[in-house]
Coordinates of C-alpha atoms and ligand atoms in Angstrom, one line a residue:
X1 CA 33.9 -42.3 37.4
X2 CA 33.1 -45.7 36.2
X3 CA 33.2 -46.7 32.4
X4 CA 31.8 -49.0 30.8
X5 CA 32.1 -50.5 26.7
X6 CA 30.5 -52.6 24.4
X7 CA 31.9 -54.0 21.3
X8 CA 31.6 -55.5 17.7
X9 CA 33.4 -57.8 15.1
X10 CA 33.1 -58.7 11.7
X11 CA 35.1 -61.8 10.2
X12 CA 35.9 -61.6 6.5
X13 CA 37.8 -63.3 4.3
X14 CA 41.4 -61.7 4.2
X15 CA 41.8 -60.3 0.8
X16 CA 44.9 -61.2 -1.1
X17 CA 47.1 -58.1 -1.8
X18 CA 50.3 -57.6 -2.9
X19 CA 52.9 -56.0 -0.8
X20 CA 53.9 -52.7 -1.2
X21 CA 57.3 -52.3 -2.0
X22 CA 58.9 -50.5 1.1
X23 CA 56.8 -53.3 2.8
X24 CA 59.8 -55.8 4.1
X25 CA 58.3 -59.5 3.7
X26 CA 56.8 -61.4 6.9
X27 CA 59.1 -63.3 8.6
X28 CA 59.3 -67.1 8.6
X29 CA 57.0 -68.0 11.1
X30 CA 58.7 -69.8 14.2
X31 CA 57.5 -71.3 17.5
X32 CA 54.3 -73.4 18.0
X33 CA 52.1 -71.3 15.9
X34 CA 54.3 -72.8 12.9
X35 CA 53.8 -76.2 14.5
X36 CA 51.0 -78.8 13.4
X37 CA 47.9 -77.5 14.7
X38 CA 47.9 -78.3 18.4
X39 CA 43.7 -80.1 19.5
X40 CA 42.3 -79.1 22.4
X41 CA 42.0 -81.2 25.6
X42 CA 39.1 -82.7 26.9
X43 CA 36.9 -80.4 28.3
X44 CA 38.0 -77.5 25.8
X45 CA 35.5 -75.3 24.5
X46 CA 36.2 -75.3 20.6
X47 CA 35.1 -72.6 18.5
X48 CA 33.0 -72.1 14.9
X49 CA 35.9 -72.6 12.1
X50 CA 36.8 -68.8 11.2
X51 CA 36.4 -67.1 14.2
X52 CA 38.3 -63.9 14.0
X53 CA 40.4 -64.3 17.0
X54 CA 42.1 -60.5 17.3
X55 CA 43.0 -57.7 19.1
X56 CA 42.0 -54.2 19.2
X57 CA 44.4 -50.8 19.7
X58 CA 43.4 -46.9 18.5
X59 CA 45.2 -44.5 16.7
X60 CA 46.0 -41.9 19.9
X61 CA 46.7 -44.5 22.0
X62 CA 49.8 -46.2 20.1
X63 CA 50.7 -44.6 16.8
X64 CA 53.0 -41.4 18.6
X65 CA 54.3 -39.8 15.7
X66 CA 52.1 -36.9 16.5
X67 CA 53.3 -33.9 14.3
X68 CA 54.6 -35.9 11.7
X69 CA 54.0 -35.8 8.2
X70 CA 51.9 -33.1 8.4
X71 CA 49.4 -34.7 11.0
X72 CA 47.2 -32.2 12.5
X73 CA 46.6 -32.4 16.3
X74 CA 43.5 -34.0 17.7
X75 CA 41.4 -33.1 20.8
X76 CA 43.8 -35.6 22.6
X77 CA 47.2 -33.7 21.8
X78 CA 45.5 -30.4 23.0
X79 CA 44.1 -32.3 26.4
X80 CA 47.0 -34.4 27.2
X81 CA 49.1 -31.3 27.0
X82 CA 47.1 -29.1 29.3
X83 CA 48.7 -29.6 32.8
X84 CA 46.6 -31.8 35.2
X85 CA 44.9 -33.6 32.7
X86 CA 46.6 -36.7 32.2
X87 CA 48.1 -39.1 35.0
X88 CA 52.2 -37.9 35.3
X89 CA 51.2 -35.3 32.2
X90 CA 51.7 -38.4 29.9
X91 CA 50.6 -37.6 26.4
X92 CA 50.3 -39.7 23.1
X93 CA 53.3 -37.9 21.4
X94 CA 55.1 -41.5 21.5
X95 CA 52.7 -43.4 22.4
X96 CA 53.6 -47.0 21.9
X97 CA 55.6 -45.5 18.6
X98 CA 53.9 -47.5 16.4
X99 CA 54.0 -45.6 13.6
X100 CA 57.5 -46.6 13.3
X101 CA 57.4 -49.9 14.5
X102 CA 54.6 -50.6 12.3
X103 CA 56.5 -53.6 10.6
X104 CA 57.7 -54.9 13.8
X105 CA 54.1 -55.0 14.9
X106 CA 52.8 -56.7 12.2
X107 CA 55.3 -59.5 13.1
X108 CA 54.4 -59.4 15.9
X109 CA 50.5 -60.0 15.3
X110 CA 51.4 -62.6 12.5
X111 CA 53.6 -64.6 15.2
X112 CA 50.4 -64.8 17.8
X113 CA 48.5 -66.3 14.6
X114 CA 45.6 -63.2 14.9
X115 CA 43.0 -63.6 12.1
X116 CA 41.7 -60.1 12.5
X117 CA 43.1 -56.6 14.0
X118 CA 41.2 -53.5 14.8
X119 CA 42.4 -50.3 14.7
X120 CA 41.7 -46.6 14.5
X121 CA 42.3 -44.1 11.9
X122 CA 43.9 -40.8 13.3
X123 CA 41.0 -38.5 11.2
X124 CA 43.7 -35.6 11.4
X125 CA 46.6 -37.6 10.2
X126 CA 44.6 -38.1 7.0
X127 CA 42.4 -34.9 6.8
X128 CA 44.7 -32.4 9.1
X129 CA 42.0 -29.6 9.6
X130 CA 39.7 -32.3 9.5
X131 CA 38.3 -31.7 5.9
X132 CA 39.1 -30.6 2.8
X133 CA 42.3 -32.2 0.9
X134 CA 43.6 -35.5 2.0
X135 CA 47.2 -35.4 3.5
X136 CA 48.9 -38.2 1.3
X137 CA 51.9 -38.9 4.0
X138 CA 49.4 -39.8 6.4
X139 CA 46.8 -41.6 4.4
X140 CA 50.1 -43.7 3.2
X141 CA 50.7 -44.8 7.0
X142 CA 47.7 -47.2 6.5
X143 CA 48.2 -48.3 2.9
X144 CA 51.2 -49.7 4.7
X145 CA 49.3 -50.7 7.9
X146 CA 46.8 -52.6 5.8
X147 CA 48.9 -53.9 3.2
X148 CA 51.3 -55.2 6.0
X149 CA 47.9 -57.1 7.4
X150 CA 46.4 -58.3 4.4
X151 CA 50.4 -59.8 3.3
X152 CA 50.5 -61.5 6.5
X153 CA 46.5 -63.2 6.4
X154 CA 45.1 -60.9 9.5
X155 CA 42.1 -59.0 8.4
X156 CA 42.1 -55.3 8.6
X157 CA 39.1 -53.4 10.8
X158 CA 39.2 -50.1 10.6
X159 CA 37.7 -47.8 13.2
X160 CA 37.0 -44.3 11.6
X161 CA 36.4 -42.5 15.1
X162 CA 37.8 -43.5 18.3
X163 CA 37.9 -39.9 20.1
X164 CA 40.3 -38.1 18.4
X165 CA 37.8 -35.2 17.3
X166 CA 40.4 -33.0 14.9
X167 CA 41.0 -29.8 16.7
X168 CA 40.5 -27.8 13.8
X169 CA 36.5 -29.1 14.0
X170 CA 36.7 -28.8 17.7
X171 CA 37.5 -25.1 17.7
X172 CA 34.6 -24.8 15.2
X173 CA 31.7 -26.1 18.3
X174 CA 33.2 -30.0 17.3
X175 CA 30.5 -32.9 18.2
X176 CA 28.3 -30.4 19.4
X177 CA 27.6 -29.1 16.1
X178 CA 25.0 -30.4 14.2
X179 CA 27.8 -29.9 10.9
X180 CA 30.0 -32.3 12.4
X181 CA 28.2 -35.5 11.5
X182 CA 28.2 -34.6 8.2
X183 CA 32.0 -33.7 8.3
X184 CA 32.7 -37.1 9.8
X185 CA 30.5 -38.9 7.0
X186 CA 32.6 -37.0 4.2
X187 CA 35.7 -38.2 6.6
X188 CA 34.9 -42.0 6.3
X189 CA 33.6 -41.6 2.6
X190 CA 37.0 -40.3 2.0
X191 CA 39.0 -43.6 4.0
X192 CA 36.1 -45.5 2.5
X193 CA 37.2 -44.4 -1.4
X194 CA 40.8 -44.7 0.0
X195 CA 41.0 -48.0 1.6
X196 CA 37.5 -49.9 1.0
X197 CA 39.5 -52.1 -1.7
X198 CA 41.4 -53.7 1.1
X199 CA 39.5 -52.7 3.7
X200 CA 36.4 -54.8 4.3
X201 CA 35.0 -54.1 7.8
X202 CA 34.1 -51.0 9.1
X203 CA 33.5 -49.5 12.3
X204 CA 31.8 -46.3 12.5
X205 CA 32.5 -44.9 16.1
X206 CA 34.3 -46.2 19.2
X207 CA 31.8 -45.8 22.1
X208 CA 30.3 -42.9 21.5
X209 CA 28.7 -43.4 25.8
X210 CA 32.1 -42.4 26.8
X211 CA 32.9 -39.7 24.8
X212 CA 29.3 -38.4 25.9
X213 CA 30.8 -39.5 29.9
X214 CA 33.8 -38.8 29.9
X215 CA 34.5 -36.0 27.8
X216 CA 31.5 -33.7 28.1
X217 CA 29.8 -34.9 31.3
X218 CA 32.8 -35.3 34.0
X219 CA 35.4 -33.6 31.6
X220 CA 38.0 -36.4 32.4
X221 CA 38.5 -37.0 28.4
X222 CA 39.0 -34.7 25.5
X223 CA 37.5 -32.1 24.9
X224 CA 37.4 -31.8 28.6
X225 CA 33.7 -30.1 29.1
X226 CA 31.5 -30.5 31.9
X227 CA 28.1 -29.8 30.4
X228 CA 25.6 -32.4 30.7
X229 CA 23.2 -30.5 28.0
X230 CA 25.6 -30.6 25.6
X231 CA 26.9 -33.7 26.4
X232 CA 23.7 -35.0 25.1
X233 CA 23.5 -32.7 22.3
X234 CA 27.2 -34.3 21.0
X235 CA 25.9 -37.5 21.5
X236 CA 23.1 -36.9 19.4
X237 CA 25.1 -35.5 16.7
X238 CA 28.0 -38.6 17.1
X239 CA 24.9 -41.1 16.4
X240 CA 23.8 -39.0 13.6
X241 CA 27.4 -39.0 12.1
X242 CA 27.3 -43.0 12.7
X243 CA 23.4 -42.8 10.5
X244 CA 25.5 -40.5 7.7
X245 CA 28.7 -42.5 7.4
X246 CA 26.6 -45.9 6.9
X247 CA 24.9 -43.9 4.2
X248 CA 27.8 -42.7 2.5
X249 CA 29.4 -46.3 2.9
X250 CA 26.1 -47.6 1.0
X251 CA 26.9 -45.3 -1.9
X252 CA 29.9 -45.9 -2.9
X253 CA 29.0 -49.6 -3.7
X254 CA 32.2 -51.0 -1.9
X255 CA 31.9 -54.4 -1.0
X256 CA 32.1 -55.0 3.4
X257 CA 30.4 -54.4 5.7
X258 CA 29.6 -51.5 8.2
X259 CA 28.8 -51.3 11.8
X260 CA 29.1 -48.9 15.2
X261 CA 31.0 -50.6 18.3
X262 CA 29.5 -49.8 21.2
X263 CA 30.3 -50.2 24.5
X264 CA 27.0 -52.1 27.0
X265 CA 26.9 -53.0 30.0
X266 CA 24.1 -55.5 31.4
X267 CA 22.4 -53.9 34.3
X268 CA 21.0 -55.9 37.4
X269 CA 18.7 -54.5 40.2
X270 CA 21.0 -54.1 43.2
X271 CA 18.2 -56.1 45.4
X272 CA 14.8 -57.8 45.0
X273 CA 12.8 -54.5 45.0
X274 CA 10.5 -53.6 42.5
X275 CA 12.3 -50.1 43.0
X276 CA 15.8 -51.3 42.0
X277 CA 14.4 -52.9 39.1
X278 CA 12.7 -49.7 38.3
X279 CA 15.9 -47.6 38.7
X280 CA 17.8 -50.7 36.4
X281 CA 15.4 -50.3 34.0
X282 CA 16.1 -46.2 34.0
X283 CA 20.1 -46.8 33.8
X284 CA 20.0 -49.5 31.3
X285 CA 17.9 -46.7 28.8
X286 CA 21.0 -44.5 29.2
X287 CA 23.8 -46.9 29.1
X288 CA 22.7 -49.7 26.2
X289 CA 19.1 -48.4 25.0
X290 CA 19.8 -45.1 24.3
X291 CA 22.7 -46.1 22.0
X292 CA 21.4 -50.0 20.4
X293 CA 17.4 -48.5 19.8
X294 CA 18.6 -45.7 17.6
X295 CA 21.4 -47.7 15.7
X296 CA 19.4 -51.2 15.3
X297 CA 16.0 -50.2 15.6
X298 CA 16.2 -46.8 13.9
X299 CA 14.3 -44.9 17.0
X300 CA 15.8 -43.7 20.5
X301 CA 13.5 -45.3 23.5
X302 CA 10.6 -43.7 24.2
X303 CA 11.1 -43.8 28.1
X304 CA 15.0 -42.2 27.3
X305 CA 13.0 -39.8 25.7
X306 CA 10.7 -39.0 27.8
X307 CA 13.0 -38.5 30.6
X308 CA 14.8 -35.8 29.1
X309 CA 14.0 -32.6 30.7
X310 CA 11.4 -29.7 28.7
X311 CA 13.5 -27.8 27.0
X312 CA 16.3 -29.8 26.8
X313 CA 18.6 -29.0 24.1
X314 CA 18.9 -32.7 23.4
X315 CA 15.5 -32.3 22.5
X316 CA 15.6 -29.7 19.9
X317 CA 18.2 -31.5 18.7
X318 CA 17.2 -34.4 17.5
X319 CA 15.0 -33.4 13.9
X320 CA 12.2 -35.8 12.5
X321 CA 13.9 -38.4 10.5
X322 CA 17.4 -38.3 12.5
X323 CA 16.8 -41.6 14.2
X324 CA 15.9 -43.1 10.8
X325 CA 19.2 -42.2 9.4
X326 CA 21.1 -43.5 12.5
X327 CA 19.2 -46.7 12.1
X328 CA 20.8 -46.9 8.2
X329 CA 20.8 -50.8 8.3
X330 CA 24.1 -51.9 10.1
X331 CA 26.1 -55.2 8.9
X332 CA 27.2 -55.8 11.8
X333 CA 27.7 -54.6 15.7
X334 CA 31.2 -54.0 17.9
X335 CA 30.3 -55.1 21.8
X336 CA 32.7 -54.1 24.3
X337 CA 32.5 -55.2 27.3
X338 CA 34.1 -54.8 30.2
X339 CA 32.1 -54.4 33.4
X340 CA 28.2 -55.2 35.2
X341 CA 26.3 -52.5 37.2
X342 CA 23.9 -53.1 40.0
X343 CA 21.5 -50.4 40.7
X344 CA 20.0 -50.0 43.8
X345 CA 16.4 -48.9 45.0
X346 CA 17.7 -45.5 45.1
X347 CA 19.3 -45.4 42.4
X348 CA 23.2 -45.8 43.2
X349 CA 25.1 -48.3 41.7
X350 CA 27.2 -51.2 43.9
X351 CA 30.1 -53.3 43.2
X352 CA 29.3 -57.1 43.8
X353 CA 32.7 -58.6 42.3
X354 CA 36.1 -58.0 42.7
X355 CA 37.7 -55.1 40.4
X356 CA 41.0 -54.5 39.0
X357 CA 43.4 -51.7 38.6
X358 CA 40.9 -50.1 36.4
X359 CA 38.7 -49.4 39.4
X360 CA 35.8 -49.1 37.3
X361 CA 36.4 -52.3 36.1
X362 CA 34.1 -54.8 38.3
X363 CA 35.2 -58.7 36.4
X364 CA 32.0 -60.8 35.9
X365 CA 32.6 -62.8 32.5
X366 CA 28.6 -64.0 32.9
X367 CA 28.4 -60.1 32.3
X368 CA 29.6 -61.2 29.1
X369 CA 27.1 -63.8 28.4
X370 CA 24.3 -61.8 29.3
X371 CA 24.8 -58.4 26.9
X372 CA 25.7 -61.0 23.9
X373 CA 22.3 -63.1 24.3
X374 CA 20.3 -59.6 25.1
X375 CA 21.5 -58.1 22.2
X376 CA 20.6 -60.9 20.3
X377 CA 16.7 -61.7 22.3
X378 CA 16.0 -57.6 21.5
X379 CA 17.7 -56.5 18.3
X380 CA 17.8 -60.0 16.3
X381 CA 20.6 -62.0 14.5
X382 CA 22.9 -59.0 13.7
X383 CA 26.5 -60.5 13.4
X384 CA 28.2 -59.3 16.7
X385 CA 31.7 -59.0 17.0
X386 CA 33.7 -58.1 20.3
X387 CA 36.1 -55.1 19.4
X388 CA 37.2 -55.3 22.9
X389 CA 37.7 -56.7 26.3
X390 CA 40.4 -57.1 28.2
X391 CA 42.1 -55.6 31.8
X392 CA 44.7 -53.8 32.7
X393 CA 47.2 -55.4 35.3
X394 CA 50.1 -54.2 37.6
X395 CA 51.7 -57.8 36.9
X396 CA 54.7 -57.2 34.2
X397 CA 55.1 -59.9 31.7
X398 CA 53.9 -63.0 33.8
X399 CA 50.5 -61.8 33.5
X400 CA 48.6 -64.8 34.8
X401 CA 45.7 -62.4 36.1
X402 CA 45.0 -61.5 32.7
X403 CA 45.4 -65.5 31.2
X404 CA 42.1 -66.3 33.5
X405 CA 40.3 -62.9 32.9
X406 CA 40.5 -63.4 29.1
X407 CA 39.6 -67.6 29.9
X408 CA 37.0 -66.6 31.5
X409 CA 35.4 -64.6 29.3
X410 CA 36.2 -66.7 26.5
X411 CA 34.4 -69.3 28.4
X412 CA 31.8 -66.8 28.3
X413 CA 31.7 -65.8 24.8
X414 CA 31.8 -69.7 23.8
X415 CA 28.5 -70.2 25.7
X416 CA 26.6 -67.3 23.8
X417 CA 27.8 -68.7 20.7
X418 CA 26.5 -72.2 22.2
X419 CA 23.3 -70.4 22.8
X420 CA 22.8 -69.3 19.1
X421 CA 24.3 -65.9 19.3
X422 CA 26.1 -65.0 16.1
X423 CA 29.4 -64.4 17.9
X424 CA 31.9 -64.1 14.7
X425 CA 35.4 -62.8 16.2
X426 CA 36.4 -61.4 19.7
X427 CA 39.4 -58.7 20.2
X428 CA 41.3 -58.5 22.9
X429 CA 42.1 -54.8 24.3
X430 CA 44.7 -54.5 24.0
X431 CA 47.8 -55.7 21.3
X432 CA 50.0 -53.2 22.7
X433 CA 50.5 -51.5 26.1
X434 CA 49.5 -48.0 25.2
X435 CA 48.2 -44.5 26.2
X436 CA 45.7 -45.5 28.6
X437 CA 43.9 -42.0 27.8
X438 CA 43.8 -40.1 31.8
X439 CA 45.7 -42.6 32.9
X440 CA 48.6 -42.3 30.6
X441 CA 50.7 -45.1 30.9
X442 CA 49.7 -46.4 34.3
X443 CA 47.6 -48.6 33.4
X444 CA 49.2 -51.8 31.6
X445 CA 46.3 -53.7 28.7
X446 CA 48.9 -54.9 26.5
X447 CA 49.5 -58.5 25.5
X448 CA 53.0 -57.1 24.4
X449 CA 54.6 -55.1 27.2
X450 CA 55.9 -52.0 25.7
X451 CA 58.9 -50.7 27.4
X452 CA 57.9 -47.2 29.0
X453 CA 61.4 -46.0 27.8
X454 CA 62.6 -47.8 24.9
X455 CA 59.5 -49.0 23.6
X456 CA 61.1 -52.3 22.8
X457 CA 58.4 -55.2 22.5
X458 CA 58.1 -58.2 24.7
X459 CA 55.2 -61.1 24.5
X460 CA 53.6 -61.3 27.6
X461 CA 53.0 -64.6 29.2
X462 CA 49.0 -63.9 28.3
X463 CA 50.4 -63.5 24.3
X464 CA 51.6 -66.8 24.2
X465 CA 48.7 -68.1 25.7
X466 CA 46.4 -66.6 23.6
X467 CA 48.8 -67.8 20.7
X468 CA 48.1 -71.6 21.8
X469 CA 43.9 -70.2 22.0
X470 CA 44.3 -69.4 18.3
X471 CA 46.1 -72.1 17.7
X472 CA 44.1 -74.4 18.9
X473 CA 41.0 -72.4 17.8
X474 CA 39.6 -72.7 21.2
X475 CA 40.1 -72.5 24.8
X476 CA 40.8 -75.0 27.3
X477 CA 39.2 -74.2 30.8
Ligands
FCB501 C1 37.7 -48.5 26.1 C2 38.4 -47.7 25.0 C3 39.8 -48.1 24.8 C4 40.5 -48.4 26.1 C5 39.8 -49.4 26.9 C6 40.5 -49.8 28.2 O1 36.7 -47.8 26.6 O2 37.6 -47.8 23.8 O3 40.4 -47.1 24.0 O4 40.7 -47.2 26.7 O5 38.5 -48.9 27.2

């Protein structure tokens, strides 16, 4: 099964904080980053002063920790531990251990020079059945995450759902529950009561196409359900949870800004044929159109719409005035991107460029170029960010595949921005090597290599470059 992603950013000024007390001071900076800023070389592609250069991770994927402190399991911890799930049976128990490394991280984040990290909040850490009273242990991990970022000049962007449904909600019908948008939106009203002092940028769901894929269509993710009726029905209900928790974010006059991140993927006609451009014009409705109409334009396509089968429970679903509340004005947008598709006449998809160990993932950086300037040409000048891209590789730490991927689409990025896209920040996936969700930890995204045993941390020969990138605020080809 291919994936595909889309992806958002926000830049905004790091808000001064004071340290919390258990929170050890940041280290001296060393290395080049401490150095006087290094120029770029002729031919570099600079970048608009402020861009939030950054790096992306989620809460499953590296925090471990999992029954601690009175966090409540996810739909992941049920998954992972059900046997033939997960590549090896690998789980996000440990993960990358980040939750007690979280100091060690910050260093290390400080050291690359980021301006801006993105992250997830494990709902169940803080809510453990998923409503009702906040768990203080938990909620205090990212007072210390946050404080840690804000000491240290990176700015915080917090994801409030990247797939880690609590089980308690999950074994009351979860996403496919009308009830659970409106359990998310009190969720993030909660983190945004909790937080939104520090906190300034917001991200409502993490690719809620996958979810609907992946975790209800081929059953590959959690929850693990192959139902393509509900699949739509849950992700009707995630957009409508996206529509609440911008709502809720509007009323409780915190300052920031609030936005989805979305995974898109610009899709080409296999061929000349007016029937591949007809069946491109049919997958792009369910890949980007489906998800952008509804959460810029406050409606879901009409041809989406109308291909939905009578008596589709998507259809029943979706109540007069639900697209308007998903279309609650966003502040910004997350693209992730990752990969192209090419449809053909019949409707199949081909691979045109070579792919990596993510065999889904087929590298075109003009892919790149091509979502940021659509997005802009169809839904106007909302600020984008990219909350991810990135690729996995097999090489250990002298990752020089993943130096040129991330170049490349850099390169990319820098031309959109040339082309009057309002390109504010772009996060690599990933800080860390983590939990590579089915894949466990096969699959290598980190610019830090995480030791599969000891979880010590190691920079990656794509860290330092992308320290010199950030350095020099710009990328030399
Ligand atoms: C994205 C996910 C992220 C990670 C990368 C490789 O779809 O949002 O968690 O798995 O892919």
């Amino acid at each position: 099964m291919r994936r595909r992603h889309v992806l958002t950013l926000a830049a905004v000024g790091a808000v001064a904080a004071g340290c919390r007390p258990d929170d050890p001071p940041p280290r001296a900076e060393s290395g080049p980053a401490a150095s006087p800023a290094p120029t770029l070389g002729p031919g570099g592609l600079a970048f608009p002063q402020g861009f939030a250069w950054g790096a992306s991770t989620s809460a499953y994927q590296v925090e471990g920790a999992a029954a601690e402190d009175g966090r409540g399991p996810s739909v992941w911890d049920t998954f992972s531990h059900q046997a033939g799930r997960t590549r090896g049976g690998d789980t996000g128990d440990v993960a990358a251990d980040h939750y007690h490394r979280v100091y060690e991280d910050l260093d290390l984040m400080k050291d690359l020079g980021l301006r801006s990290y993105r992250f997830s909040i494990s709902w169940s850490r803080v809510l453990p059945d998923g409503r009702g009273a906040l768990n203080a242990k938990g909620l205090d991990f990212y007072h210390r995450l946050v404080d840690g970022l804000l000491a240290r000049g990176i700015t915080p962007v917090a994801t409030l759902f990247h797939w880690d449904t609590p089980q308690a909600l999950q074994d009351k019908g979860g996403w496919e529950q009308r009830d659970c948008a409106q359990w998310f939106a009190d969720y993030a009203q909660q983190m945004f009561y909790s937080l939104g002092d520090k906190v300034a940028t917001w991200l409502t769901l993490n690719e809620p196409k996958t979810v609907v894929l992946l975790g209800y269509t081929t059953g590959v993710h959690a929850p693990g359900k192959r139902d393509r009726r509900a699949a739509d029905v849950a992700g009707h209900h995630l957009l409508l949870g996206h529509g609440l928790a911008v709502r809720a974010f509007r009323g409780t006059n915190r300052k920031g800004r609030i936005g989805a991140a979305l995974n898109l993927s610009p899709v080409y006609p296999a061929d000349n044929s007016a029937a591949a451009a007809r069946q491109a014009k049919i997958v792009d409705g369910e890949e980007n159109r489906r998800w952008l109409d509804p959460v810029l334009l406050g409606r879901y396509p009409e041809d989406w719409l109308a291909a939905q089968p009578a008596g589709a429970p998507v259809r029943a679903a979706i109540r007069d005035g639900d697209a308007a509340l998903i279309g609650e004005r966003s502040d910004l947008l997350g693209v992730q991107y990752y990969n192209p598709i090419h449809v053909t006449a019949q409707g199949g998809r081909v691979v045109k460029h070579p792919t990596t160990q993510a065999s889904w993932l087929e590298v075109y950086p003009d892919g790149l170029y091509d979502i940021l300037t659509r997005v802009k040409r169809d839904y106007g000048d909302i600020p984008l960010t990219v909350t991810e891209n990135g690729m996995p590789t097999t090489n250990d730490v002298q990752d020089d595949d993943r130096i040129a991927f991330l170049r490349d689409h850099l390169a990319a990025a820098h031309r959109a921005i040339g082309a009057g896209v309002r390109l504010e920040g772009f996060h690599v996936w990933s800080l860390l090597d983590n939990f590579e969700w089915a894949e466990g930890y096969s699959q290598r995204w980190g610019l830090i290599r995480v030791d599969p045993q000891t979880r010590d941390r190691r920079r990656k020969a794509s860290a330092e470059w992308y320290r010199g990138v950030i350095a020099r605020n710009g990328v030399q080809p």
